[in-house]
XYZ file of C-alpha atoms in Angstrom:
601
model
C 27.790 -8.639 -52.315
C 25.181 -7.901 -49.225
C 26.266 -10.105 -46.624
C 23.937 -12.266 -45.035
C 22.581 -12.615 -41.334
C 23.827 -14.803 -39.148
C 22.297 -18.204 -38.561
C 21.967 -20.620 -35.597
C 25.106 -21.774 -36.309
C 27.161 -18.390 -36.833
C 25.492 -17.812 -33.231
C 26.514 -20.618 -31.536
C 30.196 -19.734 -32.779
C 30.114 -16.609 -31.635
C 28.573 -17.442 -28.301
C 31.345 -19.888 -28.310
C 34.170 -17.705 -29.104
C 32.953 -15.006 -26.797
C 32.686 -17.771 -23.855
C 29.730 -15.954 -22.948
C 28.775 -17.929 -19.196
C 25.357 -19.255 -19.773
C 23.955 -16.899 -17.293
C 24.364 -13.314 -19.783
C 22.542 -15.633 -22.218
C 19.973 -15.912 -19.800
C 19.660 -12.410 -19.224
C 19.816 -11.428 -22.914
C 16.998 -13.688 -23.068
C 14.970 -12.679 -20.473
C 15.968 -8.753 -21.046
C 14.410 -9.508 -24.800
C 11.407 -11.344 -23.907
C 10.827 -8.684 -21.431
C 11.159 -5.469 -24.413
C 8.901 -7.777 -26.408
C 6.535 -8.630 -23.530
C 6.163 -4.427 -22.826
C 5.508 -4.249 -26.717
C 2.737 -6.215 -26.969
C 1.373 -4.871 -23.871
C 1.689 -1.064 -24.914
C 0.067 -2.441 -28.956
C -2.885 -4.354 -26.793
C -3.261 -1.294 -24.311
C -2.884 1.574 -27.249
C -5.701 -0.821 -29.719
C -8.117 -0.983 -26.720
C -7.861 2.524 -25.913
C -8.318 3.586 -30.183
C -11.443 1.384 -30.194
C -12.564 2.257 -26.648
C -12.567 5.809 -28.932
C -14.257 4.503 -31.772
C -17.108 3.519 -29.603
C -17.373 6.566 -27.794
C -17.613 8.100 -31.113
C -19.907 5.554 -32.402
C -22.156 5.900 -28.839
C -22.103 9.631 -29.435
C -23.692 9.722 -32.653
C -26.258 6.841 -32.515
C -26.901 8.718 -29.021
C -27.773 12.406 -30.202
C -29.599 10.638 -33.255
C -31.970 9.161 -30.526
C -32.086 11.964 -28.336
C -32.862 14.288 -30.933
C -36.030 12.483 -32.354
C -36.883 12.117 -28.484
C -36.803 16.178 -28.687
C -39.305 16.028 -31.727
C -41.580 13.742 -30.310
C -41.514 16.035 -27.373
C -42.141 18.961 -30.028
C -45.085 16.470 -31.013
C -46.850 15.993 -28.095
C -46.628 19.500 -27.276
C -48.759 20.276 -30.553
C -51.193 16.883 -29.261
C -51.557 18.737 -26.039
C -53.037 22.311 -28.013
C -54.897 20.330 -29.636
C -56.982 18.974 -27.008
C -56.301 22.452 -24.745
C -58.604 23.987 -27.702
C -61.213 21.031 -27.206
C -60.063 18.772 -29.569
C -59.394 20.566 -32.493
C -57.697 24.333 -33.858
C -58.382 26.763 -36.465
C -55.640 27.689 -38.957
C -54.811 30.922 -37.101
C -54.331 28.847 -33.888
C -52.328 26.413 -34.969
C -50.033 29.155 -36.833
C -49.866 30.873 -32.841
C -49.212 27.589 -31.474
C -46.174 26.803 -34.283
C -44.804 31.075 -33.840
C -44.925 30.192 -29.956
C -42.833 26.869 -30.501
C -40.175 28.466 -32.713
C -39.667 25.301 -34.480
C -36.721 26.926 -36.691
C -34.802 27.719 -33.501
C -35.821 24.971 -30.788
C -35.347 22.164 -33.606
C -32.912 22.517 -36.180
C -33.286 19.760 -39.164
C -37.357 20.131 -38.584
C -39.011 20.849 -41.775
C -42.006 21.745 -40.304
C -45.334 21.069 -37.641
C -48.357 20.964 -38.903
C -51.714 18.731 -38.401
C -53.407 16.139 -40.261
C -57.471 15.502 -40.087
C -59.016 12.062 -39.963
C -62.104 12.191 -42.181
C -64.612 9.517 -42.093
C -67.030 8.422 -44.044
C -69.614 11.148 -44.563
C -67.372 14.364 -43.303
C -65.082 14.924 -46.321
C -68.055 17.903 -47.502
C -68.209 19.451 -43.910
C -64.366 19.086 -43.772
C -63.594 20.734 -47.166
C -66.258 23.973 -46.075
C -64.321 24.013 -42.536
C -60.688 24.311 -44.018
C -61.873 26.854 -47.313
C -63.455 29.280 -44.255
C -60.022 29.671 -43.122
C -58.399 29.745 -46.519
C -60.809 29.792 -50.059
C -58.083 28.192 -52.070
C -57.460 24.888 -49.742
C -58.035 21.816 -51.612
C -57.200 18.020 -50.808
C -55.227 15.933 -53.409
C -54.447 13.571 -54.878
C -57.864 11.602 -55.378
C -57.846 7.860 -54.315
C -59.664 4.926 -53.761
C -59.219 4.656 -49.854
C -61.844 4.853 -47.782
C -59.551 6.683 -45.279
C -58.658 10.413 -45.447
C -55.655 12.011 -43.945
C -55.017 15.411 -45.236
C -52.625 17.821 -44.202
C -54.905 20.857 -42.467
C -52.434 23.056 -41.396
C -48.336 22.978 -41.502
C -45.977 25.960 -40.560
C -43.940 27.533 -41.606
C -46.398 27.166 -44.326
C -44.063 29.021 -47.213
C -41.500 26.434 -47.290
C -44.296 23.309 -46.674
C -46.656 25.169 -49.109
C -46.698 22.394 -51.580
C -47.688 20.340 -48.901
C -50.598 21.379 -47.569
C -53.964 20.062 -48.805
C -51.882 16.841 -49.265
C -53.661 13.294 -48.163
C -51.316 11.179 -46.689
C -53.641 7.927 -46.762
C -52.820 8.098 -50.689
C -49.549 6.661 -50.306
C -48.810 3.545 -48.620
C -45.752 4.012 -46.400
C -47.546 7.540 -45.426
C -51.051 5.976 -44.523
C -49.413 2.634 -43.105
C -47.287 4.404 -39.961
C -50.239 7.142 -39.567
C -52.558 4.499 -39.113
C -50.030 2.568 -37.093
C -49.977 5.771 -34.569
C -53.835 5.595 -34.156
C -54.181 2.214 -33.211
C -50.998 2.205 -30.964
C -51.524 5.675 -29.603
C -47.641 6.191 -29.874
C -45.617 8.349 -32.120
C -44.616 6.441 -35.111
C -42.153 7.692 -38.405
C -42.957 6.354 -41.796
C -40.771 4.228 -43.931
C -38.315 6.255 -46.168
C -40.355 8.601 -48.807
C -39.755 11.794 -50.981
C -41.478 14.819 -49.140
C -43.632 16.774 -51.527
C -41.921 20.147 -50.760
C -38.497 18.995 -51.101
C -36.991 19.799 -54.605
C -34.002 18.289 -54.276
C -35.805 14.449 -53.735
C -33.837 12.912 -51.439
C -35.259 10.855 -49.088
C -37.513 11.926 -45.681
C -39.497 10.516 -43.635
C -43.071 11.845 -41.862
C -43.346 11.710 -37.749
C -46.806 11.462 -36.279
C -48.298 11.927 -32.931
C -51.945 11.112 -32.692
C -54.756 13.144 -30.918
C -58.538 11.558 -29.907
C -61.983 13.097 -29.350
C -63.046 10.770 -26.812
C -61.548 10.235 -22.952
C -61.565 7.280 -23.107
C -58.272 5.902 -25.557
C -57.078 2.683 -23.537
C -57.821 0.138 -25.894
C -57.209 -0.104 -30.105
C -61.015 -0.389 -30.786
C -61.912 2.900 -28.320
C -58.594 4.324 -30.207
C -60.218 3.618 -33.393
C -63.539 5.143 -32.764
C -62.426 8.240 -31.287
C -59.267 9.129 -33.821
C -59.074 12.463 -34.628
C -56.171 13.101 -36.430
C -52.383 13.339 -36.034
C -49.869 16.617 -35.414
C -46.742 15.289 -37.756
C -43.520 16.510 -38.639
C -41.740 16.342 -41.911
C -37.924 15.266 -42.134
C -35.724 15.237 -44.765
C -32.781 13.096 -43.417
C -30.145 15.166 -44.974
C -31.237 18.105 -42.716
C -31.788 16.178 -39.512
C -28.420 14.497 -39.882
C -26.676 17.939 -40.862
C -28.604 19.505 -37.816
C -27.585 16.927 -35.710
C -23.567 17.056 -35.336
C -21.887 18.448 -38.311
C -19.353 16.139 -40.003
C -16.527 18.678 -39.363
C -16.603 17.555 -35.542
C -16.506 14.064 -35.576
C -14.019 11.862 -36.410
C -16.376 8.700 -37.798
C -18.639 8.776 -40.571
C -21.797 6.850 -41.177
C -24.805 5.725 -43.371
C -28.575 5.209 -42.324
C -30.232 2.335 -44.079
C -34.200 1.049 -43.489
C -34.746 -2.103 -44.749
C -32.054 -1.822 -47.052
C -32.742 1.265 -48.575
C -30.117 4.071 -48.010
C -31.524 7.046 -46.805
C -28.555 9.003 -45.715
C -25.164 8.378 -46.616
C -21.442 9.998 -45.461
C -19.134 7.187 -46.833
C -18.229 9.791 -49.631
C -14.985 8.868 -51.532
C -14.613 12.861 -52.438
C -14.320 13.719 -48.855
C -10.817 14.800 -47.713
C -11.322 12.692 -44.834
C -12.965 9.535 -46.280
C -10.667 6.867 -45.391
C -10.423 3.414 -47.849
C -9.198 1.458 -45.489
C -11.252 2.506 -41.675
C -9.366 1.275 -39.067
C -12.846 0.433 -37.452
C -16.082 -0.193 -38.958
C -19.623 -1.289 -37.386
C -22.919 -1.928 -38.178
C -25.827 -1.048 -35.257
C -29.422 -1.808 -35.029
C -31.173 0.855 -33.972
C -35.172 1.325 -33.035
C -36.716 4.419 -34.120
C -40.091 4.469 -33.410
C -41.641 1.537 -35.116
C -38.521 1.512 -38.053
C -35.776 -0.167 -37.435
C -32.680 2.020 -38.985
C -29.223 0.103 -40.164
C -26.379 2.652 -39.131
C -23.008 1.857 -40.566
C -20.308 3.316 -38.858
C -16.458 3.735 -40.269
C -13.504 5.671 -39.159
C -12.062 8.675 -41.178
C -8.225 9.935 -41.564
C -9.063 12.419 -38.933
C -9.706 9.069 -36.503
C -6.333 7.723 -38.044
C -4.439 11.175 -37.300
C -5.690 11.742 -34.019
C -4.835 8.104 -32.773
C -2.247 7.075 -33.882
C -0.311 6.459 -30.956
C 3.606 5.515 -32.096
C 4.732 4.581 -28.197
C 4.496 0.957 -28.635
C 6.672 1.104 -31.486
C 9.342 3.445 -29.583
C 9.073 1.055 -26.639
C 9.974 -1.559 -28.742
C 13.092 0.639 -30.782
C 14.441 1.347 -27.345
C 14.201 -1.991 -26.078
C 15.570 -3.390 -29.231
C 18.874 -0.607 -28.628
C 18.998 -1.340 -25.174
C 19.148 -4.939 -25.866
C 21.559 -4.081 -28.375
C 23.431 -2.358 -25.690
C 23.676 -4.906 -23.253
C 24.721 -7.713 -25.817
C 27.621 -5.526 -26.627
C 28.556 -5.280 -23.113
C 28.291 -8.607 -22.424
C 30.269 -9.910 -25.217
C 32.790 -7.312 -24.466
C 33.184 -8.569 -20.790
C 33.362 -11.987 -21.780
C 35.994 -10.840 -24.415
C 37.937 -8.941 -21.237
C 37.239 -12.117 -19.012
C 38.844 -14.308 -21.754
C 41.688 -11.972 -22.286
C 41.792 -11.506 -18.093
C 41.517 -15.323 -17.589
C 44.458 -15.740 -20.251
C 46.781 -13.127 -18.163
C 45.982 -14.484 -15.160
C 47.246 -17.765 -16.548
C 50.513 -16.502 -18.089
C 50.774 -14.613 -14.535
C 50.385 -17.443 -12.547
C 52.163 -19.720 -14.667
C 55.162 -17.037 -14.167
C 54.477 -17.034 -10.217
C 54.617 -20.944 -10.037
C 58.153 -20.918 -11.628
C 59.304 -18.365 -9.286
C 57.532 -19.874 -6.462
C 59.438 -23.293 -7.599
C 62.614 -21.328 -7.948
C 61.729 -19.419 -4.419
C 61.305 -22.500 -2.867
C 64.451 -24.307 -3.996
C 66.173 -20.892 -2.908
C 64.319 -21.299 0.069
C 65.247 -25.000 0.594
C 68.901 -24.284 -0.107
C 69.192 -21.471 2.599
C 67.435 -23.716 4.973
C 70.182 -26.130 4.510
C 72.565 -23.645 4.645
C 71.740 -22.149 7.906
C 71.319 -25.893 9.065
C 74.929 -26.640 8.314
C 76.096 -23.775 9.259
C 74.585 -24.205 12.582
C 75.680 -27.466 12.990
C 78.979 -26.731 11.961
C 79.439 -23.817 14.444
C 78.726 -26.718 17.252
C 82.398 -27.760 16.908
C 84.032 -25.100 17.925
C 82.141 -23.639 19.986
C 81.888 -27.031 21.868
C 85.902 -26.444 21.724
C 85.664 -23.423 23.635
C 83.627 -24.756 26.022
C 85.836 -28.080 26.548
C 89.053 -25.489 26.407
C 87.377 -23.503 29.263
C 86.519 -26.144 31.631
C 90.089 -27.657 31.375
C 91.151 -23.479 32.211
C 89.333 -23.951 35.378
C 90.580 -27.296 35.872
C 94.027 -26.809 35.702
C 93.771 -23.024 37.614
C 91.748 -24.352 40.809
C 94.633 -24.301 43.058
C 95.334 -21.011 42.184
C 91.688 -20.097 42.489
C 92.006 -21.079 46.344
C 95.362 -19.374 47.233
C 94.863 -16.081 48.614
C 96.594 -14.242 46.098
C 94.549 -15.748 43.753
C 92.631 -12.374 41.315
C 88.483 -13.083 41.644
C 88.711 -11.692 37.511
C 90.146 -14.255 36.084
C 87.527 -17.206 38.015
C 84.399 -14.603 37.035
C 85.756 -14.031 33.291
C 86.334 -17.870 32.897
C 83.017 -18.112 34.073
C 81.369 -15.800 31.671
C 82.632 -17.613 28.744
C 81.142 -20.548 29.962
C 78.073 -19.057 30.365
C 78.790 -17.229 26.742
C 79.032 -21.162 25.643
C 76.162 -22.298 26.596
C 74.108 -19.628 25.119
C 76.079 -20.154 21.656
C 74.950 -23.639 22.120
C 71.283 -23.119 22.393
C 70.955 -20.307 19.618
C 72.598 -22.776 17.172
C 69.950 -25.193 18.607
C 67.269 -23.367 17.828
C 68.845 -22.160 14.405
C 68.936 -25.537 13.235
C 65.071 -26.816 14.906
C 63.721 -23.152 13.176
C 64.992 -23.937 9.784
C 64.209 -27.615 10.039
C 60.633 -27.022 11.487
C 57.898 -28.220 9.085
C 60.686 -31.271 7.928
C 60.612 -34.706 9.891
C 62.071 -37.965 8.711
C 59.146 -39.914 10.606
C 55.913 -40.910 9.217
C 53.455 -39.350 11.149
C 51.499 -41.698 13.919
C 48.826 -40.703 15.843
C 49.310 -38.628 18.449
C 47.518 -39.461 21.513
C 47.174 -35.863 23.324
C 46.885 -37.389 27.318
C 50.278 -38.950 27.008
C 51.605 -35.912 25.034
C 50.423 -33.711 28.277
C 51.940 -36.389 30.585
C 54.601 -35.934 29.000
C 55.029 -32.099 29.000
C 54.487 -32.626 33.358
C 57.396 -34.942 33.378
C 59.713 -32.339 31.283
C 58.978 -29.299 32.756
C 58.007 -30.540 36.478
C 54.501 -29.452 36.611
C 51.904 -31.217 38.496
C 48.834 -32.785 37.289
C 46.797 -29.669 38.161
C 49.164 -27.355 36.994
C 48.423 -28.624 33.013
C 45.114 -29.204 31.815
C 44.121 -31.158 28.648
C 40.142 -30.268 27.772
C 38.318 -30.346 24.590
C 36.368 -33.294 22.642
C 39.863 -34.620 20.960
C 41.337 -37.505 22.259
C 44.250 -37.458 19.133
C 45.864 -35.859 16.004
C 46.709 -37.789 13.162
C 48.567 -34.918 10.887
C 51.918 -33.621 10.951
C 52.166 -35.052 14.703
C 55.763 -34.456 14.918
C 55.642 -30.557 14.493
C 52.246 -30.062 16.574
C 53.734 -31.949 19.660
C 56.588 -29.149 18.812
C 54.225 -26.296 18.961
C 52.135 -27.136 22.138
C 55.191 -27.866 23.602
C 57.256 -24.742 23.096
C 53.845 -22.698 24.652
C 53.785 -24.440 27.668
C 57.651 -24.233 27.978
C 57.239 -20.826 27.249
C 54.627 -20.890 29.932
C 56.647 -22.795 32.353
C 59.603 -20.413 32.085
C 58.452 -16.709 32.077
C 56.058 -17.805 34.931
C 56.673 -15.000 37.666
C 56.300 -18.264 40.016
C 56.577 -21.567 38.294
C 55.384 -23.440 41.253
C 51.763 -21.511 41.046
C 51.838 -21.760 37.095
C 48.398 -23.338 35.760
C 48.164 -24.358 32.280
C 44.815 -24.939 30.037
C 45.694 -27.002 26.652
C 42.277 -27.135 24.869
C 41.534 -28.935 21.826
C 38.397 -28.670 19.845
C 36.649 -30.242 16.892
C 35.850 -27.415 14.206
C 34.909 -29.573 11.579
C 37.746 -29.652 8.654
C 40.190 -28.915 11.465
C 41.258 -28.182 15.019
C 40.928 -25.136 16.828
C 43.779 -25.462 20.126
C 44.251 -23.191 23.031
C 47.211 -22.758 25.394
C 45.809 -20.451 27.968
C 48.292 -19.834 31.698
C 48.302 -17.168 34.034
C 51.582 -15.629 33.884
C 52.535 -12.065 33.732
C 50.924 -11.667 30.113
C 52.052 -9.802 27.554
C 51.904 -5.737 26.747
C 49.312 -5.513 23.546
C 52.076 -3.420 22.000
C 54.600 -6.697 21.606
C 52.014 -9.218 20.110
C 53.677 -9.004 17.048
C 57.685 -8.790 17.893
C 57.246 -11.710 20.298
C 56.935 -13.845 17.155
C 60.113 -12.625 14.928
C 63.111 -14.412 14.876
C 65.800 -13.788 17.613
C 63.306 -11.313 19.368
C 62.599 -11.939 23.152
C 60.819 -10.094 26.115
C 63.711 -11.080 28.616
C 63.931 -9.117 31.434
C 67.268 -8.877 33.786
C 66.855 -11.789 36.614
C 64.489 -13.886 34.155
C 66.250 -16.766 32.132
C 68.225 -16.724 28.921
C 65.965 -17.376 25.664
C 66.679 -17.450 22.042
C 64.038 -15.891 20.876
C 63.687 -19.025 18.322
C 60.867 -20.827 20.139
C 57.284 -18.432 18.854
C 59.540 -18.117 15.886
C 58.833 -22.035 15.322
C 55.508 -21.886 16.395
C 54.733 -19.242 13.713
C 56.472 -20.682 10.786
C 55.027 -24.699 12.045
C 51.484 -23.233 12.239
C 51.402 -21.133 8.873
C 52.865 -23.536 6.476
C 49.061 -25.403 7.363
C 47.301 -22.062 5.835
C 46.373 -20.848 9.721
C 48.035 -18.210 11.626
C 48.490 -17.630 15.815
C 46.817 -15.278 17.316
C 47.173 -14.190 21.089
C 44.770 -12.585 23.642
C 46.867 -11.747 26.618
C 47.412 -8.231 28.664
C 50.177 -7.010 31.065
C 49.070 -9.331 34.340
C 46.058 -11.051 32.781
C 47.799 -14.151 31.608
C 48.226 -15.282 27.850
C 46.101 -17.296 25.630
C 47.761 -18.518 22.268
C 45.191 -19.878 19.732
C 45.983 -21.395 16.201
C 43.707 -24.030 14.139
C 45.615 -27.609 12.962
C 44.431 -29.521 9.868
C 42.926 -32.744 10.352
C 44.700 -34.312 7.690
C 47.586 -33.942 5.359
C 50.762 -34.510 7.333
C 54.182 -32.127 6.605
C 56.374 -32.585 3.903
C 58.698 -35.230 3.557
C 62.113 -35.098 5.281
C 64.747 -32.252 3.909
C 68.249 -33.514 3.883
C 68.999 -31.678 6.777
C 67.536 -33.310 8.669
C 69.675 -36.585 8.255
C 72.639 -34.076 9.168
C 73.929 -34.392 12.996
């Protein structure tokens, strides 16, 4: 069973199936239209350029046809001229020197002949017949008519193959005597309509040319033409020879037939010929005006036209176009089928991802709470040691002023106090790291001149010493943790200052469209380019000896607070240049909601 093309429908399935995006359509449809497009224009450019041939072809011939009878009116005149170079008339031998001198049988191939025809009037025919038998005894005119005019053929060489024509007058015969006496009144070379020459055996049909000559000077007008007509210098054609000494068939590539006034007189459109074609990829019929006849010429191409131009580009343009198109379907369909099949992994992927991430984050959560109770719960004790310690001192203070009293035992006590206090703030900032991003409070706006009146009353500084600028008067999400942020920087600030009382902080706060862009700019020491990174791990600090204790929690916070929004920190500071912490702040989606932690105290 053949199985049958697709329709619209299977189409539209497969296109469906294949999810091919509307856009490879687009292109399949434009890469088609365009291998079609190139088609037509190759078939439109390859036609014109075959008949652009054909009429070259055709030009050609109808061309040489007309430039060859302007050659044997040439031949023509040239006998007209002798004629009246010998004062109006030649003998027999000078005409047969003029025609041996003109090499008619080289010069003018398809010529049958020159020769001359007399006018006699009324009254001569005696004197002409004793003229012409002085030359040759056995001349004779024929046949006998009733005319009054006479136009016999005087002389015509070469005379052994026009023999049977000489003697002959032409005024017998209508077509002859009609374009002979056409010539005389005209005074322009004239053929004759299409008649059997008298010395062609074969019959087929000729035609006569004639060139008249006058006795008078005086020819401008038909009746002066008339009175002083002499007689004519002709040529006899048999078309078959002109035509086959014109361009032989085996050079061109079109064929053609001569018709006058519907009779054909010369004929190529052979059906025996190897290179007759039935069915002519061009034919044509021209008009053309040969000297008072006007001759039908009916052109058709032969196999030979068909052979030489047939031009099979347009057809390969459109075979590769078709397998190109072909081509690029299958590619397309093939990357939709790997999109589908990528899309589809991608999904299982990410479906595989969001239950880790869920079981990440619970992970996540838990730990958080685990290092929150943990922290709080190491408060007790240590806040044990610390009350233990100062009732040490207590009780020991008498000894500490006797003078026997050991200065160890004051400085150790002393140490673990300090030790104390340090275990105090780590497990401070243990539990404010992994409760950062987590607030019980619904956010409220934040109005960002108290918040920096604030941060002078905490950390001492003067109204010139922090600087709020920017085109933000407030922040309405996750409040809570960005008043954390801005606040460990300028703490930061305050304390790492070489000289807090000089210390001048910039907090900057601009509008960036979906969000904030903030600046915390001082001029501290600044930071080595080398620790841009460390300063923001956990538990990592720049502390040198004489500068104060840290936990290395705060950046830490600022880090986590800022990234959990999509942004990220980025500082531009170097060793005695100051520091300048940047990060961007959403303007809208507030943290997450409170952890249980952070009901834990």
């Amino acid at each position: 069973m053949m199985k049958s093309f697709p329709g619209t429908g299977s189409w539209h399935r497969l296109l469906r199936d294949s999810h091919l995006p509307l856009v490879h359509a687009l292109v399949i449809g434009l890469s088609l239209m365009m291998t079609l497009g190139a088609y037509v224009y190759a078939s439109a450019q390859t036609d014109t350029r075959i008949e652009n041939a054909f009429k070259a072809a055709r030009d050609q011939a109808a061309g040489l046809i007309s430039a060859r009878m302007e050659k044997y009116e040439d031949a023509l005149w040239a006998g007209v001229s002798a004629v009246q170079s010998h004062g109006g008339d030649m003998t027999y031998r000078q005409w047969k020197d003029f025609a041996r001198a003109l090499r008619v049988d080289q010069r003018y191939p398809g010529i049958n002949g020159i020769g001359i025809i007399h006018h006699v009037g009324p009254g001569q025919y005696n004197a002409y017949l004793r003229t012409r038998r002085s030359e040759r005894p056995e001349f004779s005119v024929y046949p006998a008519h009733d005319n009054s005019v006479r136009l016999p053929i005087s002389f015509i060489e070469p005379e052994d193959m026009n023999a049977a024509a000489v003697g002959l007058d032409v005024a017998h015969e209508s077509h002859r005597r009609k374009a002979a006496l056409a010539s005389s009144t005209t005074g322009e070379a004239r053929i004759t309509a299409p008649i059997v020459l008298v010395q062609d055996e074969s019959s087929t049909p000729g035609f006569l040319f004639y060139a008249p000559f006058y006795s008078g000077s005086d020819t401008a007008g038909r009746h002066e033409r008339e009175q002083s007509f002499d007689g004519l210098v002709y040529a006899p054609f048999v078309v078959r020879k002109l035509m086959a000494g014109l361009l032989s068939k085996e050079l061109r590539n079109v064929r053609f037939s001569i018709s006058d006034q519907g009779q054909l007189i010369y004929n190529e459109h052979d059906p025996e010929d190897p290179q007759h074609d039935p069915a002519p990829k061009f034919t044509e019929t021209v008009e053309l005006e040969v000297y008072g006849r006007t001759w039908t010429i009916d052109f058709r191409t032969t196999l030979g036209f068909r052979q030489a131009h047939s031009y099979s580009q347009p057809t390969l343009i459109l075979i590769g176009g078709l397998v190109i198109e072909a081509l690029v379907i299958s590619l397309l369909f093939m990357m939709a089928r790997s999109s589908q099949r990528a899309r589809a992994y991608a999904a299982r992927v990410t479906t595989d991802l969001q239950e880790k991430s869920v079981k990440l984050e619970k992970a996540n959560e838990e730990l958080e709470q685990f290092v929150y109770i943990t922290s709080h719960d190491l408060k007790t004790p240590v806040r044990s040691i610390g009350t233990l310690t100062e009732m040490i001192q207590e009780d020991l203070e008498d000894y500490f002023r006797s003078a026997d009293a050991d200065p160890e035992v004051a400085a150790n006590l002393a140490r673990i106090s300090e030790r104390v206090d340090r275990m105090n703030e780590l497990t401070q900032g243990v539990m404010e790291y992994a409760r950062t991003g987590k607030h019980s409070s619904e956010d409220k706006p934040l109005c960002l001149g108290r918040m920096a009146e604030t941060l002078r009353s905490d950390f001492g500084l003067a109204g010139s010493q922090l600087e709020l600028h920017g085109n933000v008067a407030q922040i309405a999400a996750d409040t809570f943790n960005f008043a954390r942020v801005v606040e460990n920087l300028v703490g930061n600030a305050v304390k790492y200052h070489p000289s807090p009382d000089t210390a001048k902080i910039t907090v900057r706060v601009e509008d960036a469209g979906l969000r904030y862009d903030v600046s915390v700019r001082d001029n501290g020491a600044g930071i080595a380019p080398e620790y841009h990174r460390k300063i923001f791990e956990v538990f990592q600090t720049l502390r040198c000896p004489g500068q104060p204790e840290s936990t290395g929690i705060g950046l830490a916070i600022v880090k986590k607070s800022v990234e959990r929004h999509g942004f990220e920190v980025t500082l531009h500071s170097d060793t005695g240049k100051g520091a300048d912490f940047r990060f961007s702040w959403p303007k809208a989606g507030a943290g997450a909601p409170a952890a249980p932690q952070a009901q834990a105290a």
